[in-house]
Amino acid sequence: MPSSPALRSTRSIVLKSTDPYVCPTCRFRNATNSLRRRNKPGPRSFAPARRAASTITSVTTVNAKTAVPHAFRELHDALNVLQREAAVYTNLSQLQLALRGLESENGVTRIAALDGLDGRPTRRLVKVLLADPLAPESEWEQQLSGLDDGDGRALLLRYGEKLELEQRYPLVRTLYLPSMILHNHNLEILIQAANTQAEEQEGTAQTLLVPGLETPSSSNGRFSTIAYPVHKALILAQGLVGVRALLPSTSAIDSKVGENMVLAVINTSWGSLSSDNEVLHPLHPINLDRAEEAIATFRRSLDNSFNYEHAWFESGLPRVSAWLVEGTEGSPAILKPTIRRLIEILAANVESAIGQDDAQESVKRAASVVSTSTRELMNGFIANWAEAAHTELRNQLDIAFASKDWRKLTWWKLAWRVDDVTYITSDILRQSWLVNADRGILYLAGRVEQAGLLPSSLARTSGDPRTSDTNPYDNINKSSEPSSLTFARKPEEIMFSDMFPPSTPSPITHPLSLSTSATHLIPSIAHHRQFLLSTTIPPLQSVCQRLLLHALSTTLLTSSLSALMYVSISATSIYEAGGIAALGAVYSMRRLQKRWGGAREMWMEMVKEEGRKVLRAVEEDWRSVIRNGGMGEAGDESVRRERETAREALKGVQEALERMER
């Protein structure tokens, strides 16, 4: 049986040992322990070498900070601020493309080649533009011409050392080809069959710089579009049919975009057309057949250079070829013109979006301004309501205080009517205190709201205060003294503190003003009535009970004193003793009459005065609403601050661009 490696190692150790004799079992045990100690890692082997955290960068790091060249760092930071503060007004896909272009000194320039067909004419045009006439036909030219037209995905051309077609992405196929034009100018060309009618629906040629890649949805079979922004766009029309479909899109090319960003060409065999033809402007006519023939002629023999040059210029391709590489030159400290123009267009779009929001807010504000005649009409309604309310307050309270129920509370009926004080006084406030005026204020609120003088946020709370959880008297200073009123009785006849303790606040000490934030209400008659019910009637009931108890106790005390004198003093006659009892009864009844009469008069005056106060407060606040309302609804303050923040971020980008030009 062959020995194991551990035994062979042990045998070698035993043979080389020069120690005294030891038994084989002990030798084997000692050798095994020695091997274990030798192979066991020490404490230092567990501690990995320390490295600075900044030097460790994982390939899977999400949002890893990119090293931006120093010359572009300020503009890169300004665009990041614009992305954070003005995302609502910014095309984020274009902004990401601009940021990517600033992350290297020689940023990639992406060009879209679009047509309204299946993409085959565009591939022909790109093949002619990228072909090298001095070299024979390359393999990538043959593959570009022979690509499957049934594949609906877009085609992205990139530079590669060897020809390779990558099809792992569901949105786009990537073809790497060894073209020196792509390599020297760091270009990427996106070939796609664009829908020109969809571009027309967008309403601006700037959308041509953000073509969409369509991908089928697995759930419902529909297509979803993903934005794929580019720096420049080349649009190809094929014959008259293509011109008819392309003219609506090219007509939207304005001076802001210009032909340096979007170029529209028409492939035709008409030799009489030239690039200076005003009929097809801004379309540039080309002849792909003539261009392919020129390249093939030159490749057959260098002696055909004159014919090649003549046919090449007749095809109209020199202008397209120059446009293709225009603005792609860059240097370590100078921004590429294509990237600069993309950032300028992006900033212009943000400025235009902010201006549109400002204009919409101005139009909305101007539309909500109410005319002077309407304000005068509303003031007339308020005057009529106030006059009717004051008349109602006087007449209805006079009728109530002259009614049979109020006469039940005369002083000599208190002995059996003391429990009816709360019921009768509450009934007077609920049925005779500004009932019609309270109902009329609801109709008045509806008129004011209909006229556009009342903010929509206050329509419900001011129109029907009884449906609101906000009490307009919650904001009154609880430590304020009661309002000073004029009473029919003299102050010494009944103390005001007997009815209303100093801690009870006055219902209205001044008119309550309307808050445009809808946190306060216009003084509500219903709220004020409830305030009077809860703060004036319980003290009145308490005064009634105290006065009646005082009168009865005084009468009982004098009667007891009279009986005691009659029993204890024999010389006292019954008439003398009865006189003391009568004197106490008269005194107590007179005091009850004066004090209770004063309390009733005080309550009557208070109810009338508080009614006049609340009517004045309501009238003044409604006039304030009519005077200050309808001046144009101010926009949401948070939206306005958002626009200001976006405007500041845009200003930072524009200033960074200006400093780079210096």
XYZ file of C-alpha atoms in Angstrom:
662
model
C 0.000 0.000 0.000
C 1.606 3.278 -1.015
C 2.342 5.633 1.770
C 0.611 8.970 2.092
C 2.494 12.271 1.652
C 2.302 12.892 5.354
C 4.012 9.535 6.090
C 6.733 10.144 3.500
C 7.417 13.524 5.037
C 7.560 11.969 8.457
C 9.958 9.258 7.262
C 12.371 11.796 5.853
C 12.340 13.718 9.092
C 13.042 10.536 11.041
C 15.986 9.544 8.844
C 17.618 12.934 9.054
C 17.244 13.149 12.785
C 20.414 12.755 14.878
C 18.637 12.761 18.224
C 18.818 9.810 20.614
C 16.582 6.840 20.063
C 12.903 7.482 20.363
C 10.152 4.970 19.738
C 8.444 5.139 16.315
C 5.077 6.122 17.792
C 6.553 9.107 19.619
C 8.601 10.097 16.585
C 5.486 10.065 14.374
C 3.516 12.141 16.892
C 6.298 14.729 17.224
C 6.746 15.009 13.444
C 3.008 15.513 12.860
C 2.824 18.257 15.476
C 5.847 19.949 13.918
C 4.214 19.956 10.483
C 1.011 21.393 11.910
C 2.877 24.209 13.625
C 4.795 24.946 10.444
C 1.686 25.061 8.196
C -0.455 26.977 10.685
C -0.580 30.660 9.682
C 0.719 33.090 12.229
C -1.190 36.028 13.670
C 0.304 38.419 11.151
C -0.954 36.417 8.185
C -4.568 37.187 9.191
C -4.059 40.923 9.012
C -4.322 42.058 5.369
C -2.142 44.826 4.103
C -3.711 48.212 4.844
C -4.653 50.386 1.897
C -6.191 53.786 1.746
C -9.926 53.678 1.097
C -9.546 56.156 -1.746
C -7.363 53.696 -3.670
C -9.944 50.900 -3.652
C -12.434 51.217 -6.514
C -14.762 48.380 -7.398
C -15.884 47.860 -10.957
C -19.422 47.427 -9.640
C -19.440 50.665 -7.665
C -22.709 52.561 -8.198
C -22.408 56.327 -8.795
C -18.670 56.233 -8.304
C -17.146 59.677 -8.446
C -15.577 60.279 -11.836
C -12.345 62.161 -12.260
C -13.302 65.300 -14.198
C -10.572 67.344 -15.913
C -9.711 70.479 -13.984
C -10.676 72.775 -16.859
C -14.215 71.341 -16.968
C -14.766 70.806 -13.248
C -16.615 74.080 -12.586
C -19.020 73.526 -15.474
C -19.508 69.897 -14.429
C -20.422 70.970 -10.889
C -22.802 73.643 -12.211
C -24.592 71.051 -14.365
C -24.905 68.758 -11.349
C -26.535 71.603 -9.426
C -28.875 72.193 -12.371
C -29.787 68.513 -12.377
C -30.569 68.613 -8.660
C -32.403 71.944 -8.476
C -34.110 72.173 -11.902
C -34.963 68.581 -12.737
C -38.545 69.584 -13.597
C -37.413 71.993 -16.308
C -34.486 69.945 -17.639
C -34.220 67.150 -20.169
C -32.340 64.762 -17.906
C -31.159 62.498 -20.736
C -29.516 65.431 -22.533
C -28.048 66.616 -19.254
C -26.501 63.205 -18.608
C -24.977 63.250 -22.099
C -23.474 66.674 -21.413
C -22.038 65.495 -18.082
C -20.535 62.453 -19.760
C -18.863 64.680 -22.352
C -17.220 66.728 -19.592
C -15.720 63.695 -17.869
C -12.873 63.428 -20.377
C -10.740 65.860 -22.324
C -11.790 64.277 -25.620
C -15.451 63.542 -25.103
C -17.435 61.313 -27.431
C -19.590 63.053 -30.043
C -22.770 61.102 -30.765
C -24.539 61.692 -34.085
C -27.956 60.352 -35.052
C -28.634 59.419 -38.678
C -32.396 59.201 -39.151
C -34.744 58.454 -42.027
C -38.425 57.725 -42.438
C -37.931 54.245 -43.935
C -36.283 51.053 -42.700
C -32.808 52.547 -42.126
C -31.268 51.130 -45.319
C -30.799 54.546 -47.061
C -29.177 55.891 -43.910
C -26.729 52.973 -43.812
C -25.795 53.700 -47.416
C -25.156 57.347 -46.565
C -23.048 56.520 -43.488
C -21.056 53.907 -45.416
C -20.185 56.477 -48.083
C -19.208 59.069 -45.474
C -16.955 56.667 -43.521
C -15.416 54.836 -46.490
C -11.737 55.316 -47.377
C -11.368 55.768 -51.190
C -7.625 54.994 -51.019
C -8.269 51.499 -49.653
C -10.221 48.629 -51.191
C -13.683 47.872 -49.955
C -13.484 46.841 -46.318
C -15.262 43.971 -44.640
C -17.268 46.334 -42.432
C -18.695 48.034 -45.538
C -20.016 44.712 -46.788
C -21.443 43.808 -43.396
C -23.035 47.234 -42.986
C -24.764 46.817 -46.334
C -25.872 43.267 -45.591
C -27.372 43.733 -42.140
C -30.776 42.231 -41.462
C -33.456 44.817 -42.145
C -36.066 42.810 -40.249
C -34.437 43.631 -36.934
C -36.269 46.689 -35.648
C -33.478 47.733 -33.291
C -31.331 50.762 -33.925
C -27.703 50.374 -35.005
C -24.867 52.108 -33.150
C -21.498 52.430 -34.920
C -18.380 52.670 -32.775
C -14.693 52.424 -33.453
C -13.035 49.072 -32.872
C -9.716 47.497 -33.780
C -11.531 44.623 -35.424
C -14.964 44.159 -36.873
C -17.465 42.922 -34.311
C -21.261 43.002 -34.084
C -22.656 43.026 -30.564
C -26.348 42.126 -30.206
C -26.786 41.455 -26.499
C -28.697 44.659 -25.795
C -32.461 44.671 -26.490
C -32.602 48.306 -27.621
C -29.660 48.711 -29.964
C -27.147 46.686 -31.947
C -23.545 47.846 -31.680
C -21.167 47.458 -34.618
C -17.473 48.030 -33.909
C -15.592 48.865 -37.104
C -12.048 50.077 -37.844
C -12.969 53.435 -39.363
C -10.339 56.145 -39.035
C -12.973 58.894 -39.105
C -14.658 57.420 -36.039
C -11.286 57.013 -34.341
C -9.769 60.399 -35.156
C -12.851 62.410 -34.217
C -14.126 60.114 -31.432
C -17.534 59.689 -33.040
C -20.518 57.445 -32.432
C -23.222 57.207 -35.098
C -26.740 56.016 -34.275
C -28.672 54.745 -37.308
C -32.407 54.534 -36.803
C -35.590 54.539 -38.841
C -37.239 57.580 -37.237
C -40.903 58.501 -37.475
C -40.911 62.047 -38.792
C -44.605 62.456 -38.027
C -43.880 61.829 -34.364
C -41.218 64.484 -34.493
C -43.761 66.854 -35.987
C -46.107 66.233 -33.088
C -43.415 67.341 -30.656
C -43.495 70.740 -32.345
C -39.777 71.571 -32.243
C -36.658 70.430 -34.060
C -34.832 70.235 -30.755
C -36.604 66.919 -30.156
C -34.594 65.527 -33.081
C -31.605 65.659 -30.752
C -33.356 63.189 -28.419
C -34.512 60.285 -30.603
C -36.347 57.440 -28.943
C -35.431 53.777 -28.960
C -38.507 51.561 -29.053
C -38.618 48.323 -27.116
C -41.553 45.871 -26.976
C -43.209 45.327 -23.616
C -43.450 41.746 -22.452
C -46.764 42.277 -20.665
C -49.054 43.851 -23.257
C -47.065 43.711 -26.490
C -46.926 47.484 -26.846
C -43.802 49.508 -27.515
C -42.206 51.809 -24.990
C -39.772 54.557 -25.962
C -36.487 55.262 -24.209
C -34.725 58.575 -24.876
C -31.272 58.328 -26.453
C -29.858 61.858 -26.767
C -27.273 62.873 -29.371
C -25.110 65.912 -30.073
C -26.065 66.233 -33.740
C -28.775 64.812 -35.991
C -28.676 63.996 -39.702
C -32.073 63.495 -41.351
C -32.323 61.772 -44.737
C -35.316 62.040 -47.071
C -35.722 59.710 -50.024
C -37.260 61.410 -53.066
C -40.427 63.495 -53.174
C -42.261 61.227 -50.750
C -39.510 61.689 -48.218
C -39.555 65.450 -48.739
C -43.278 65.560 -48.032
C -42.808 63.668 -44.768
C -39.672 65.562 -43.789
C -40.656 69.180 -44.437
C -42.864 69.521 -41.289
C -39.909 68.506 -39.107
C -37.300 70.625 -40.866
C -39.580 73.671 -40.862
C -39.197 73.789 -37.088
C -35.392 74.173 -37.274
C -34.819 77.609 -35.777
C -31.755 79.756 -35.453
C -31.172 78.459 -31.929
C -30.505 74.942 -33.216
C -29.215 75.746 -36.684
C -27.751 73.477 -39.323
C -24.624 72.941 -37.229
C -26.749 70.718 -34.945
C -29.410 69.348 -37.315
C -28.851 68.806 -41.045
C -31.602 67.632 -43.374
C -30.617 66.086 -46.723
C -32.628 64.656 -49.622
C -31.362 61.842 -51.791
C -32.289 62.482 -55.412
C -30.879 61.863 -58.867
C -31.921 65.278 -60.195
C -28.796 66.863 -61.494
C -30.374 70.301 -61.852
C -30.764 70.761 -58.107
C -28.059 72.415 -56.075
C -27.541 73.223 -52.439
C -28.382 76.872 -53.127
C -31.900 76.058 -54.338
C -34.337 78.125 -52.266
C -37.244 75.806 -53.031
C -35.852 72.948 -50.930
C -34.327 75.097 -48.211
C -33.384 73.997 -45.561
C -32.992 70.589 -47.280
C -29.598 69.814 -48.802
C -29.784 67.646 -51.981
C -27.369 64.714 -52.387
C -26.949 61.825 -54.864
C -25.858 58.602 -53.183
C -25.598 56.715 -56.464
C -23.192 59.294 -57.824
C -21.119 59.205 -54.620
C -20.829 55.397 -54.640
C -19.875 55.487 -58.295
C -17.150 58.057 -57.548
C -15.613 55.901 -54.792
C -15.728 52.776 -56.942
C -14.067 54.628 -59.837
C -11.219 55.878 -57.654
C -10.658 52.446 -56.146
C -10.271 50.885 -59.586
C -7.380 53.172 -60.467
C -5.661 56.218 -59.052
C -5.655 57.681 -62.551
C -9.379 58.326 -62.102
C -8.738 60.925 -59.400
C -10.023 63.777 -61.554
C -13.227 61.911 -62.377
C -13.568 60.949 -58.715
C -13.247 64.545 -57.557
C -15.714 65.768 -60.147
C -18.313 63.076 -59.315
C -17.791 63.484 -55.544
C -18.572 67.193 -55.643
C -21.540 66.596 -57.934
C -22.997 64.188 -55.354
C -23.221 66.951 -52.706
C -21.479 64.771 -50.091
C -18.570 67.157 -49.314
C -20.870 69.423 -47.342
C -22.329 66.490 -45.404
C -18.856 65.068 -44.758
C -17.629 68.415 -43.447
C -20.736 68.748 -41.266
C -20.132 65.273 -39.844
C -16.775 66.181 -38.281
C -17.517 69.844 -37.626
C -17.098 70.794 -33.971
C -15.512 67.488 -32.964
C -12.017 68.922 -32.544
C -10.960 69.368 -28.968
C -7.951 70.070 -26.804
C -7.082 69.372 -23.154
C -8.214 72.824 -21.992
C -10.862 73.713 -24.583
C -14.385 72.307 -24.657
C -15.536 70.667 -27.862
C -17.934 72.903 -29.841
C -20.486 70.077 -30.103
C -20.604 69.633 -26.331
C -20.721 73.401 -25.842
C -23.647 73.767 -28.231
C -25.461 70.911 -26.500
C -25.080 72.653 -23.122
C -26.202 75.971 -24.628
C -29.322 74.350 -26.083
C -29.979 72.636 -22.764
C -29.682 75.951 -20.900
C -31.905 77.688 -23.446
C -34.567 75.003 -23.036
C -34.480 75.361 -19.237
C -34.769 79.127 -19.499
C -37.666 78.779 -21.920
C -39.482 76.315 -19.632
C -39.100 78.633 -16.633
C -40.309 81.571 -18.728
C -43.369 79.614 -19.833
C -44.288 78.890 -16.218
C -43.864 82.580 -15.360
C -46.049 83.573 -18.311
C -48.758 81.084 -17.367
C -48.807 82.381 -13.813
C -49.043 85.988 -15.065
C -51.929 85.096 -17.370
C -53.726 83.290 -14.565
C -53.169 86.197 -12.221
C -54.402 88.733 -14.781
C -57.506 86.640 -15.486
C -58.453 86.641 -11.802
C -58.421 90.452 -11.380
C -61.915 91.790 -10.544
C -63.172 95.064 -11.998
C -64.026 98.166 -9.967
C -67.720 98.010 -10.882
C -67.956 94.509 -9.420
C -66.342 95.693 -6.194
C -68.807 98.569 -5.932
C -71.670 96.151 -6.479
C -70.386 93.867 -3.706
C -69.982 96.853 -1.364
C -73.619 97.704 -2.017
C -74.665 94.180 -1.085
C -72.692 94.435 2.159
C -74.235 97.808 2.998
C -77.741 96.425 2.462
C -76.956 93.385 4.569
C -75.497 95.486 7.407
C -78.522 97.799 7.460
C -80.941 94.879 7.549
C -78.871 93.149 10.262
C -78.832 96.191 12.575
C -82.567 96.652 12.097
C -83.165 92.992 12.873
C -81.018 93.190 16.004
C -82.977 96.156 17.385
C -86.470 94.963 16.513
C -86.103 91.293 17.368
C -84.497 91.945 20.755
C -87.121 94.531 21.618
C -89.805 91.980 20.854
C -87.987 89.273 22.814
C -87.462 91.423 25.916
C -91.094 92.464 25.849
C -92.354 88.924 25.472
C -94.242 86.867 28.044
C -91.312 84.490 28.522
C -88.951 87.301 29.508
C -91.523 88.678 31.968
C -91.506 85.299 33.664
C -88.085 86.208 35.020
C -89.244 89.201 37.059
C -87.880 89.299 40.588
C -91.022 88.239 42.422
C -91.351 85.108 40.250
C -87.816 83.847 40.832
C -88.883 81.563 43.659
C -90.544 79.196 41.190
C -88.796 80.357 37.949
C -85.181 80.111 39.055
C -84.596 76.974 36.991
C -86.066 78.586 33.846
C -83.419 81.330 33.554
C -81.086 79.259 31.377
C -83.887 77.985 29.165
C -85.509 81.387 28.531
C -82.281 83.326 27.906
C -80.917 80.600 25.629
C -84.150 80.610 23.678
C -83.896 84.393 23.189
C -80.340 84.110 21.801
C -81.179 81.221 19.488
C -84.412 82.634 18.062
C -84.076 86.423 18.253
C -80.357 87.233 18.077
C -79.304 87.894 14.426
C -80.927 84.769 13.010
C -81.665 86.262 9.574
C -78.334 88.093 9.514
C -76.538 84.803 10.106
C -78.407 83.271 7.203
C -77.774 86.291 4.999
C -74.012 86.146 5.520
C -73.993 82.783 3.793
C -75.616 84.228 0.679
C -73.218 87.166 0.840
C -70.228 84.806 0.942
C -71.579 83.036 -2.137
C -71.906 86.320 -4.025
C -68.381 87.378 -3.126
C -66.945 84.025 -4.119
C -68.843 84.060 -7.404
C -67.409 87.489 -8.159
C -63.898 86.101 -7.732
C -63.070 88.207 -4.681
C -62.760 85.334 -2.235
C -59.818 82.907 -2.511
C -60.947 79.389 -3.314
C -59.259 78.075 -0.166
C -61.582 80.242 1.959
C -64.771 79.530 0.073
C -66.006 76.747 2.345
C -64.775 78.078 5.679
C -65.993 81.633 5.196
C -69.200 80.672 3.451
C -70.413 78.301 6.163
C -68.433 78.765 9.354
C -70.537 76.260 11.205
C -68.955 73.474 9.135
C -65.470 74.465 10.173
C -63.543 73.145 13.123
C -61.794 76.486 13.615
C -63.173 78.864 16.230
C -62.461 82.513 15.382
C -62.275 83.333 19.090
C -59.479 80.901 19.827
C -56.920 83.559 18.942
C -58.337 86.214 21.297
C -56.096 86.962 24.248
C -57.490 84.933 27.119
C -56.131 87.367 29.691
C -57.893 90.409 28.230
C -60.328 92.270 30.423
C -64.044 92.293 29.622
C -65.236 95.030 27.329
C -66.518 98.136 29.071
C -70.209 98.619 28.404
C -72.734 101.277 29.397
C -75.582 99.962 31.546
C -78.904 101.443 32.597
C -78.177 100.780 36.283
C -75.510 102.460 38.302
C -72.374 100.427 38.916
C -72.853 100.419 42.674
C -76.215 98.713 42.381
C -74.707 95.506 40.953
C -71.064 94.623 40.425
C -69.964 93.477 36.982
C -67.794 90.799 38.563
C -70.892 89.276 40.114
C -71.946 88.132 36.658
C -68.704 87.827 34.692
C -65.418 87.105 36.484
C -62.366 89.019 35.245
C -60.955 85.806 33.705
C -63.805 85.687 31.171
C -62.701 87.313 27.898
C -64.856 89.690 25.961
C -66.411 88.026 22.934
C -65.033 90.644 20.501
C -62.662 93.407 21.557
C -61.746 94.385 17.993
C -62.695 93.281 14.490
C -61.083 90.043 13.459
C -59.174 90.313 10.197
C -59.324 87.741 7.420
C -56.230 85.642 6.909
C -55.493 84.630 3.339
C -54.034 81.384 4.597
C -57.503 80.246 5.738
C -56.331 79.728 9.336
C -58.809 82.319 10.631
C -62.417 82.968 9.725
C -64.393 86.111 9.235
C -66.234 86.713 12.560
C -69.087 84.248 12.529
C -72.463 85.106 14.037
C -73.047 81.436 14.819
C -69.735 81.175 16.667
C -70.433 84.378 18.543
C -73.894 83.222 19.550
C -72.390 80.048 20.921
C -69.820 82.150 22.751
C -72.544 84.182 24.444
C -74.463 81.049 25.332
C -71.452 79.533 27.043
C -70.044 82.633 28.778
C -72.997 84.878 29.787
C -75.918 82.604 30.621
C -74.217 80.432 33.287
C -73.071 83.516 35.273
C -76.589 84.974 34.994
C -78.040 81.740 36.324
C -75.524 81.780 39.149
C -76.387 85.388 40.083
C -80.072 84.508 40.144
C -79.503 81.588 42.476
C -77.229 83.572 44.802
C -79.657 86.499 45.043
C -82.600 84.210 45.729
C -80.642 82.284 48.345
C -79.546 85.542 49.967
C -83.114 86.836 50.097
C -84.483 83.634 51.571
C -81.692 83.334 54.110
C -82.108 86.981 55.193
C -85.839 86.563 55.581
C -85.390 83.335 57.524
C -82.734 84.870 59.741
C -84.823 87.923 60.674
C -87.853 85.746 61.255
C -85.859 83.527 63.586
C -84.539 86.595 65.395
C -88.072 87.932 65.765
C -89.320 84.646 67.188
C -86.388 84.477 69.582
C -87.070 88.000 70.893
C -90.741 87.243 71.310
C -90.003 84.089 73.336
C -87.045 85.279 75.394
C -88.187 88.838 76.200
C -91.605 88.904 77.816
C -92.015 92.655 77.334
C -91.811 92.240 73.524
C -95.122 92.223 71.890
C -95.970 90.175 68.856
C -96.185 93.303 66.758
C -92.687 94.386 67.772
C -91.285 90.968 67.003
C -93.207 90.842 63.724
C -91.763 94.211 62.741
C -88.245 92.815 62.856
C -89.281 89.919 60.629
C -91.063 92.267 58.232
C -88.021 94.552 58.085
C -85.767 91.650 57.111
C -88.220 90.424 54.503
C -88.592 93.888 52.971
C -84.828 94.402 52.912
C -84.149 91.043 51.290
C -86.933 91.485 48.702
C -85.753 95.002 47.835
C -82.203 93.826 47.450
C -83.390 90.947 45.252
C -85.424 93.373 43.151
C -82.568 95.824 42.616
C -79.807 93.296 42.056
C -81.807 91.009 39.780
C -83.213 93.919 37.831
C -79.700 95.270 37.340
C -78.452 91.875 36.229
C -81.261 91.577 33.702
C -80.588 95.059 32.345
C -76.876 94.338 32.175
C -77.469 91.134 30.219
C -79.855 92.893 27.852
C -77.326 95.669 27.190
C -74.525 93.175 26.729
C -76.494 91.116 24.208
C -77.340 94.238 22.203
C -73.805 95.647 22.351
C -72.156 92.386 21.411
C -74.561 92.075 18.495
C -73.536 95.526 17.238
C -69.862 94.623 17.677
C -70.050 91.396 15.718
C -71.990 93.126 12.930
C -69.353 95.844 12.682
C -66.565 93.241 12.665
C -68.212 91.167 9.946
C -68.919 94.228 7.812
C -65.363 95.573 8.127
C -63.788 92.244 7.277
C -66.000 91.665 4.272
C -65.163 95.134 3.010
C -61.500 94.295 3.511
C -61.973 91.134 1.449
C -63.599 93.110 -1.355
C -60.929 95.798 -1.189
C -57.930 93.457 -1.148
C -59.298 90.393 -2.935
C -59.519 89.833 -6.643
C -56.096 91.362 -7.282
C -54.942 88.205 -9.008
C -54.295 84.913 -7.326
C -50.674 84.550 -6.368
C -49.108 81.277 -7.401
C -48.003 78.626 -5.000
C -45.115 79.977 -2.965
C -43.266 76.650 -3.064
C -43.509 76.542 -6.867
C -42.254 80.132 -7.063
C -39.289 79.281 -4.848
C -38.600 76.240 -7.004
C -38.478 78.443 -10.102
C -36.137 80.889 -8.396
C -33.851 78.050 -7.353
C -33.860 76.661 -10.893
C -33.114 80.136 -12.261
C -30.132 80.483 -9.928
C -28.807 77.065 -10.978
C -29.212 78.028 -14.643
C -27.353 81.266 -14.012
C -24.475 79.268 -12.544
C -24.239 77.147 -15.721
C -24.295 80.218 -17.970
C -21.608 81.952 -15.928
C -19.416 78.838 -15.996
C -19.733 78.728 -19.803
C -18.801 82.393 -20.068
C -15.720 81.908 -17.907
C -14.585 79.004 -20.106
C -14.726 81.251 -23.183
C -12.314 83.754 -21.651
